[in-house]
CSV table of C-alpha atoms and ligand atoms in Angstrom, one decimal:
chain,number,residue,atom,x,y,z
A,1,UNK,CA,-100.7,-66.2,-16.9
A,2,UNK,CA,-97.0,-65.5,-17.6
A,3,UNK,CA,-95.2,-63.1,-15.4
A,4,UNK,CA,-95.2,-59.4,-16.5
A,5,UNK,CA,-91.9,-58.0,-17.7
A,6,UNK,CA,-90.7,-54.5,-16.7
A,7,UNK,CA,-87.7,-52.9,-18.5
A,8,UNK,CA,-86.2,-49.5,-18.6
A,9,UNK,CA,-83.9,-48.2,-21.4
A,10,UNK,CA,-81.4,-45.4,-20.6
A,11,UNK,CA,-78.9,-43.5,-22.7
A,12,UNK,CA,-77.8,-40.1,-23.8
A,13,UNK,CA,-79.8,-38.1,-26.5
A,14,UNK,CA,-79.4,-39.9,-29.8
A,15,UNK,CA,-78.2,-43.2,-28.3
A,16,UNK,CA,-81.1,-45.1,-29.9
A,17,UNK,CA,-83.5,-45.5,-27.0
A,18,UNK,CA,-86.6,-44.8,-29.1
A,19,UNK,CA,-85.3,-47.0,-32.0
A,20,UNK,CA,-84.4,-50.0,-29.8
A,21,UNK,CA,-87.6,-49.7,-27.8
A,22,UNK,CA,-89.7,-49.9,-31.0
A,23,UNK,CA,-87.8,-53.1,-32.0
A,24,UNK,CA,-88.3,-54.6,-28.5
A,25,UNK,CA,-92.0,-53.7,-28.7
A,26,UNK,CA,-92.3,-55.4,-32.1
A,27,UNK,CA,-90.2,-58.5,-31.3
A,28,UNK,CA,-91.3,-59.2,-27.7
A,29,UNK,CA,-94.8,-57.7,-27.6
A,30,UNK,CA,-93.8,-55.2,-24.8
A,31,UNK,CA,-95.6,-51.9,-24.7
A,32,UNK,CA,-93.2,-49.0,-25.5
A,33,UNK,CA,-93.8,-46.3,-23.0
A,34,UNK,CA,-92.0,-43.1,-24.0
A,35,UNK,CA,-91.9,-40.3,-21.4
A,36,UNK,CA,-91.5,-37.8,-24.3
A,37,UNK,CA,-94.7,-39.1,-25.9
A,38,UNK,CA,-96.6,-38.9,-22.6
A,39,UNK,CA,-95.4,-35.3,-22.2
A,40,UNK,CA,-96.5,-34.4,-25.8
A,41,UNK,CA,-99.9,-36.1,-25.2
A,42,UNK,CA,-100.4,-34.2,-22.0
A,43,UNK,CA,-99.3,-30.9,-23.5
A,44,UNK,CA,-101.7,-31.5,-26.5
A,45,UNK,CA,-104.6,-32.3,-24.1
A,46,UNK,CA,-103.8,-29.3,-21.8
A,47,UNK,CA,-103.8,-31.4,-18.6
A,48,UNK,CA,-102.6,-29.7,-15.5
A,49,UNK,CA,-99.2,-31.6,-15.6
A,50,UNK,CA,-99.0,-31.0,-19.3
A,51,UNK,CA,-99.4,-27.2,-19.0
A,52,UNK,CA,-96.8,-27.2,-16.2
A,53,UNK,CA,-94.3,-29.4,-18.2
A,54,UNK,CA,-94.6,-27.2,-21.2
A,55,UNK,CA,-93.3,-24.2,-19.4
A,56,UNK,CA,-90.0,-26.1,-18.7
A,57,UNK,CA,-89.7,-27.7,-22.1
A,58,UNK,CA,-90.1,-24.3,-23.8
A,59,UNK,CA,-87.2,-23.0,-21.8
A,60,UNK,CA,-85.2,-26.2,-22.7
A,61,UNK,CA,-85.2,-27.2,-19.0
A,62,UNK,CA,-85.8,-30.7,-17.7
A,63,UNK,CA,-89.2,-31.2,-16.3
A,64,UNK,CA,-89.0,-31.3,-12.4
A,65,UNK,CA,-89.1,-34.7,-10.8
A,66,UNK,CA,-92.5,-34.2,-9.0
A,67,UNK,CA,-94.2,-33.3,-12.3
A,68,UNK,CA,-92.6,-36.2,-14.2
A,69,UNK,CA,-93.6,-38.7,-11.5
A,70,UNK,CA,-97.1,-37.3,-11.2
A,71,UNK,CA,-97.5,-37.8,-14.9
A,72,UNK,CA,-95.8,-41.2,-15.3
A,73,UNK,CA,-96.6,-43.3,-12.2
A,74,UNK,CA,-100.4,-43.3,-12.6
A,75,UNK,CA,-100.0,-44.4,-16.2
A,76,UNK,CA,-97.7,-47.3,-15.1
A,77,UNK,CA,-100.2,-48.3,-12.4
A,78,UNK,CA,-102.9,-48.6,-15.1
A,79,UNK,CA,-100.7,-51.1,-17.0
A,80,UNK,CA,-101.3,-54.0,-14.7
A,81,UNK,CA,-101.8,-56.5,-17.5
A,82,UNK,CA,-99.0,-55.5,-19.8
A,83,UNK,CA,-95.3,-56.0,-20.0
A,84,UNK,CA,-93.6,-52.7,-20.9
A,85,UNK,CA,-90.3,-51.0,-21.7
A,86,UNK,CA,-90.0,-47.5,-20.4
A,87,UNK,CA,-87.9,-45.0,-22.4
A,88,UNK,CA,-86.9,-41.5,-21.1
A,89,UNK,CA,-87.9,-42.1,-17.5
A,90,UNK,CA,-86.3,-42.3,-14.9
A,91,UNK,CA,-83.7,-39.5,-15.8
A,92,UNK,CA,-82.8,-38.7,-12.2
A,93,UNK,CA,-82.2,-40.5,-9.0
A,94,UNK,CA,-85.4,-39.1,-7.4
A,95,UNK,CA,-87.4,-40.4,-10.4
A,96,UNK,CA,-85.7,-43.8,-10.1
A,97,UNK,CA,-86.5,-44.0,-6.4
A,98,UNK,CA,-90.1,-43.1,-7.1
A,99,UNK,CA,-90.3,-45.8,-9.8
A,100,UNK,CA,-88.7,-48.4,-7.4
A,101,UNK,CA,-91.5,-47.7,-4.9
A,102,UNK,CA,-94.1,-48.3,-7.6
A,103,UNK,CA,-92.8,-51.4,-9.3
A,104,UNK,CA,-90.0,-53.9,-9.5
A,105,UNK,CA,-87.9,-53.8,-12.7
A,106,UNK,CA,-86.5,-56.9,-14.3
A,107,UNK,CA,-84.0,-55.4,-16.7
A,108,UNK,CA,-82.3,-52.0,-17.2
A,109,UNK,CA,-80.6,-51.4,-20.6
A,110,UNK,CA,-78.0,-48.7,-20.7
A,111,UNK,CA,-76.7,-47.5,-24.1
A,112,UNK,CA,-73.1,-46.3,-24.2
A,113,UNK,CA,-72.5,-44.7,-27.6
A,114,UNK,CA,-69.4,-42.6,-28.6
A,115,UNK,CA,-69.9,-38.8,-28.8
A,116,UNK,CA,-68.9,-38.6,-32.4
A,117,UNK,CA,-71.6,-41.1,-33.3
A,118,UNK,CA,-74.3,-39.2,-31.3
A,119,UNK,CA,-73.3,-35.9,-33.0
A,120,UNK,CA,-73.6,-37.5,-36.5
A,121,UNK,CA,-77.0,-39.2,-35.7
A,122,UNK,CA,-78.6,-36.1,-34.2
A,123,UNK,CA,-77.4,-33.9,-37.1
A,124,UNK,CA,-79.5,-36.2,-39.4
A,125,UNK,CA,-82.4,-36.7,-37.0
A,126,UNK,CA,-85.8,-35.4,-38.2
A,127,UNK,CA,-89.0,-35.7,-36.2
A,128,UNK,CA,-92.7,-35.5,-36.8
A,129,UNK,CA,-93.6,-33.3,-33.8
A,130,UNK,CA,-97.2,-34.3,-33.4
A,131,UNK,CA,-96.5,-38.1,-33.2
A,132,UNK,CA,-92.9,-38.2,-32.0
A,133,UNK,CA,-92.0,-40.4,-35.0
A,134,UNK,CA,-88.2,-40.2,-35.6
A,135,UNK,CA,-86.3,-40.5,-38.8
A,136,UNK,CA,-82.6,-40.4,-39.8
A,137,UNK,CA,-81.6,-39.4,-43.3
A,138,UNK,CA,-79.1,-42.2,-43.5
A,139,UNK,CA,-80.4,-44.9,-41.2
A,140,UNK,CA,-84.2,-44.8,-41.6
A,141,UNK,CA,-85.1,-42.1,-44.0
A,142,UNK,CA,-88.7,-41.0,-44.7
A,143,UNK,CA,-90.1,-42.2,-48.0
A,144,UNK,CA,-90.2,-38.6,-49.1
A,145,UNK,CA,-87.6,-36.2,-47.9
A,146,UNK,CA,-88.9,-33.8,-45.2
A,147,UNK,CA,-92.3,-35.5,-45.0
A,148,UNK,CA,-93.8,-37.8,-42.4
A,149,UNK,CA,-94.6,-41.3,-43.9
A,150,UNK,CA,-98.0,-41.6,-42.2
A,151,UNK,CA,-99.5,-38.2,-41.9
A,152,UNK,CA,-97.8,-36.5,-44.9
A,153,UNK,CA,-97.0,-33.5,-42.6
A,154,UNK,CA,-93.6,-31.7,-42.6
A,155,UNK,CA,-90.7,-33.0,-40.4
A,156,UNK,CA,-88.7,-30.7,-38.2
A,157,UNK,CA,-85.2,-30.7,-36.6
A,158,UNK,CA,-84.7,-29.9,-32.9
A,159,UNK,CA,-82.6,-26.9,-32.0
A,160,UNK,CA,-81.2,-29.1,-29.2
A,161,UNK,CA,-79.9,-31.6,-31.8
A,162,UNK,CA,-77.3,-29.2,-33.1
A,163,UNK,CA,-73.8,-30.5,-32.5
A,164,UNK,CA,-73.0,-27.4,-30.4
A,165,UNK,CA,-75.9,-28.1,-28.0
A,166,UNK,CA,-75.1,-31.7,-27.7
A,167,UNK,CA,-71.9,-31.5,-25.7
A,168,UNK,CA,-73.7,-29.6,-22.9
A,169,UNK,CA,-76.7,-32.0,-23.0
A,170,UNK,CA,-74.4,-35.0,-22.8
A,171,UNK,CA,-72.5,-33.6,-19.9
A,172,UNK,CA,-75.8,-33.0,-18.1
A,173,UNK,CA,-77.0,-36.5,-19.0
A,174,UNK,CA,-73.8,-38.1,-17.5
A,175,UNK,CA,-74.1,-36.1,-14.3
A,176,UNK,CA,-77.7,-36.9,-13.7
A,177,UNK,CA,-77.7,-40.5,-14.9
A,178,UNK,CA,-74.6,-41.6,-13.0
A,179,UNK,CA,-76.4,-42.2,-9.6
A,180,UNK,CA,-79.3,-43.9,-11.5
A,181,UNK,CA,-76.9,-46.3,-13.2
A,182,UNK,CA,-75.2,-46.9,-9.9
A,183,UNK,CA,-78.5,-47.8,-8.3
A,184,UNK,CA,-79.4,-50.3,-11.0
A,185,UNK,CA,-75.9,-51.8,-10.9
A,186,UNK,CA,-76.3,-52.3,-7.2
A,187,UNK,CA,-79.6,-54.1,-7.8
A,188,UNK,CA,-77.9,-56.3,-10.4
A,189,UNK,CA,-80.3,-55.5,-13.2
A,190,UNK,CA,-78.1,-53.2,-15.3
A,191,UNK,CA,-77.0,-54.3,-18.8
A,192,UNK,CA,-74.7,-51.9,-20.7
A,193,UNK,CA,-74.2,-52.1,-24.5
A,194,UNK,CA,-71.5,-50.1,-26.2
A,195,UNK,CA,-71.2,-49.8,-30.0
A,196,UNK,CA,-71.6,-47.3,-32.8
A,197,UNK,CA,-74.4,-49.2,-34.6
A,198,UNK,CA,-77.9,-50.1,-33.4
A,199,UNK,CA,-77.9,-53.1,-35.7
A,200,UNK,CA,-74.8,-54.5,-34.0
A,201,UNK,CA,-76.2,-53.9,-30.5
A,202,UNK,CA,-79.6,-55.3,-31.3
A,203,UNK,CA,-78.7,-59.1,-31.4
A,204,UNK,CA,-77.2,-58.8,-27.9
A,205,UNK,CA,-80.3,-57.1,-26.5
A,206,UNK,CA,-82.5,-59.6,-28.3
A,207,UNK,CA,-80.7,-62.5,-26.8
A,208,UNK,CA,-80.7,-61.0,-23.3
A,209,UNK,CA,-84.5,-60.5,-23.5
A,210,UNK,CA,-85.0,-63.9,-24.9
A,211,UNK,CA,-83.2,-65.4,-21.9
A,212,UNK,CA,-84.9,-63.2,-19.3
A,213,UNK,CA,-88.4,-63.4,-20.7
A,214,UNK,CA,-88.3,-67.2,-21.3
A,215,UNK,CA,-86.8,-67.9,-17.9
A,216,UNK,CA,-89.4,-65.7,-16.1
A,217,UNK,CA,-92.2,-67.3,-18.1
A,218,UNK,CA,-91.1,-70.9,-17.4
A,219,UNK,CA,-90.7,-70.2,-13.7
A,220,UNK,CA,-94.1,-68.6,-13.6
A,221,UNK,CA,-95.5,-71.7,-15.3
A,222,UNK,CA,-93.7,-73.9,-12.8
A,223,UNK,CA,-95.1,-71.9,-9.9
A,224,UNK,CA,-98.7,-72.1,-11.3
A,225,UNK,CA,-98.5,-75.9,-11.8
A,226,UNK,CA,-97.0,-76.6,-8.3
B,1,DCP,N1,-87.9,-37.7,-17.6
B,1,DCP,C1,-87.9,-36.7,-18.5
B,1,DCP,C2,-88.2,-37.0,-19.9
B,1,DCP,C3,-88.3,-36.0,-20.8
B,1,DCP,N2,-88.1,-34.7,-20.4
B,1,DCP,C4,-88.2,-33.6,-21.4
B,1,DCP,C5,-86.9,-33.4,-22.1
B,1,DCP,C6,-87.3,-33.1,-23.5
B,1,DCP,O1,-87.2,-31.7,-23.7
B,1,DCP,C7,-88.8,-33.5,-23.6
B,1,DCP,C8,-89.1,-34.5,-24.6
B,1,DCP,O2,-88.6,-35.8,-24.2
B,1,DCP,P1,-88.0,-36.8,-25.2
B,1,DCP,O3,-87.5,-38.0,-24.4
B,1,DCP,O4,-88.9,-37.0,-26.3
B,1,DCP,O5,-86.8,-35.9,-25.8
B,1,DCP,P2,-85.8,-36.3,-26.8
B,1,DCP,O6,-86.3,-37.1,-27.9
B,1,DCP,O7,-85.1,-35.0,-27.2
B,1,DCP,O8,-84.9,-37.2,-25.9
B,1,DCP,P3,-83.4,-37.4,-26.0
B,1,DCP,O9,-82.9,-36.1,-25.4
B,1,DCP,O10,-83.1,-38.6,-25.1
B,1,DCP,O11,-83.1,-37.7,-27.4
B,1,DCP,O12,-89.2,-33.8,-22.3
B,1,DCP,C9,-87.8,-34.4,-19.1
B,1,DCP,O13,-87.6,-33.3,-18.7
B,1,DCP,N3,-87.7,-35.4,-18.2
B,2,GDP,N1,-76.8,-43.9,-38.6
B,2,GDP,C1,-77.5,-44.4,-37.6
B,2,GDP,N2,-78.5,-43.8,-37.1
B,2,GDP,C2,-79.2,-44.4,-36.1
B,2,GDP,C3,-78.8,-45.7,-35.6
B,2,GDP,N3,-79.7,-46.0,-34.5
B,2,GDP,C4,-80.5,-45.0,-34.4
B,2,GDP,N4,-80.3,-44.0,-35.4
B,2,GDP,C5,-80.9,-42.7,-35.6
B,2,GDP,O1,-80.3,-41.9,-34.6
B,2,GDP,C6,-81.2,-40.9,-34.1
B,2,GDP,C7,-81.4,-41.0,-32.6
B,2,GDP,O2,-82.0,-42.3,-32.3
B,2,GDP,P1,-83.3,-42.3,-31.3
B,2,GDP,O3,-83.8,-43.7,-31.3
B,2,GDP,O4,-84.2,-41.1,-31.6
B,2,GDP,O5,-82.4,-42.0,-29.9
B,2,GDP,P2,-82.9,-41.5,-28.5
B,2,GDP,O6,-82.7,-40.0,-28.5
B,2,GDP,O7,-82.0,-42.2,-27.5
B,2,GDP,O8,-84.4,-42.0,-28.3
B,2,GDP,C8,-82.5,-41.2,-34.9
B,2,GDP,O9,-82.6,-40.3,-36.0
B,2,GDP,C9,-82.4,-42.6,-35.3
B,2,GDP,O10,-83.1,-42.9,-36.5
B,2,GDP,C10,-77.7,-46.3,-36.1
B,2,GDP,O11,-77.2,-47.4,-35.8
B,2,GDP,N5,-77.0,-45.7,-37.2
């Protein structure tokens, strides 16, 4: 069996983590694990962690590390047969350290997108809250304005996506992410991509993953034939 591949994608709100993770899932067969989706599922199912997480999200606070790790790590431990890309976790150094204890990452992708671009994207971001599906009126519009393509239900915009809220969110992201980025840099697994367009970043990410996944698979094959 080929070696399993573990990747993390990081970046500020609106940097394209969800969009790029979906492309990676489709092109490379990795499972896209979104911490936002896990949270929404747990909130909908009224699990203990979900009920707790909801109290923070409603106040627009980040969910504490122990709640996030309690929620995420068991799910990752179940994924013993799948390669995955994790989006939205870890956000803090404590989460990154907990993840390091649970598994070894192959690649961390960090997206570095100019503030003006983030503002513009989030102004046009519409989501389907039940599924977490994300649209953008310019980049990937829904077939019918204001309506989810699959369920036909209405789309909403996040209060947090207003340009005025973004500057504070971004400052917070930078403070919290810096030690996480430094940790992955020190481990030599960090790959940073800077551009204004997902379509220009994508070929670089695709060729990085092509190299990494192929190299890993051929060394796993060599190991199994030796
Ligand atoms: N490690 C994490 C991941 C998420 N959340 C919270 C922040 C959001 O309020 C909510 C939903 O997460 P999403 O990643 O879906 O949120 P967004 O789509 O808004 O993410 P981003 O801010 O990166 O665009 O969960 C958290 O506290 N800690
Ligand atoms: N205009 C434009 N919008 C993009 C691009 N890439 C992603 N988006 C949109 O920007 C918004 C933020 O992307 P998303 O993947 O949700 O980012 P995340 O918050 O990091 O997960 C969404 O509405 C996307 O559809 C791009 O290259 N150009």
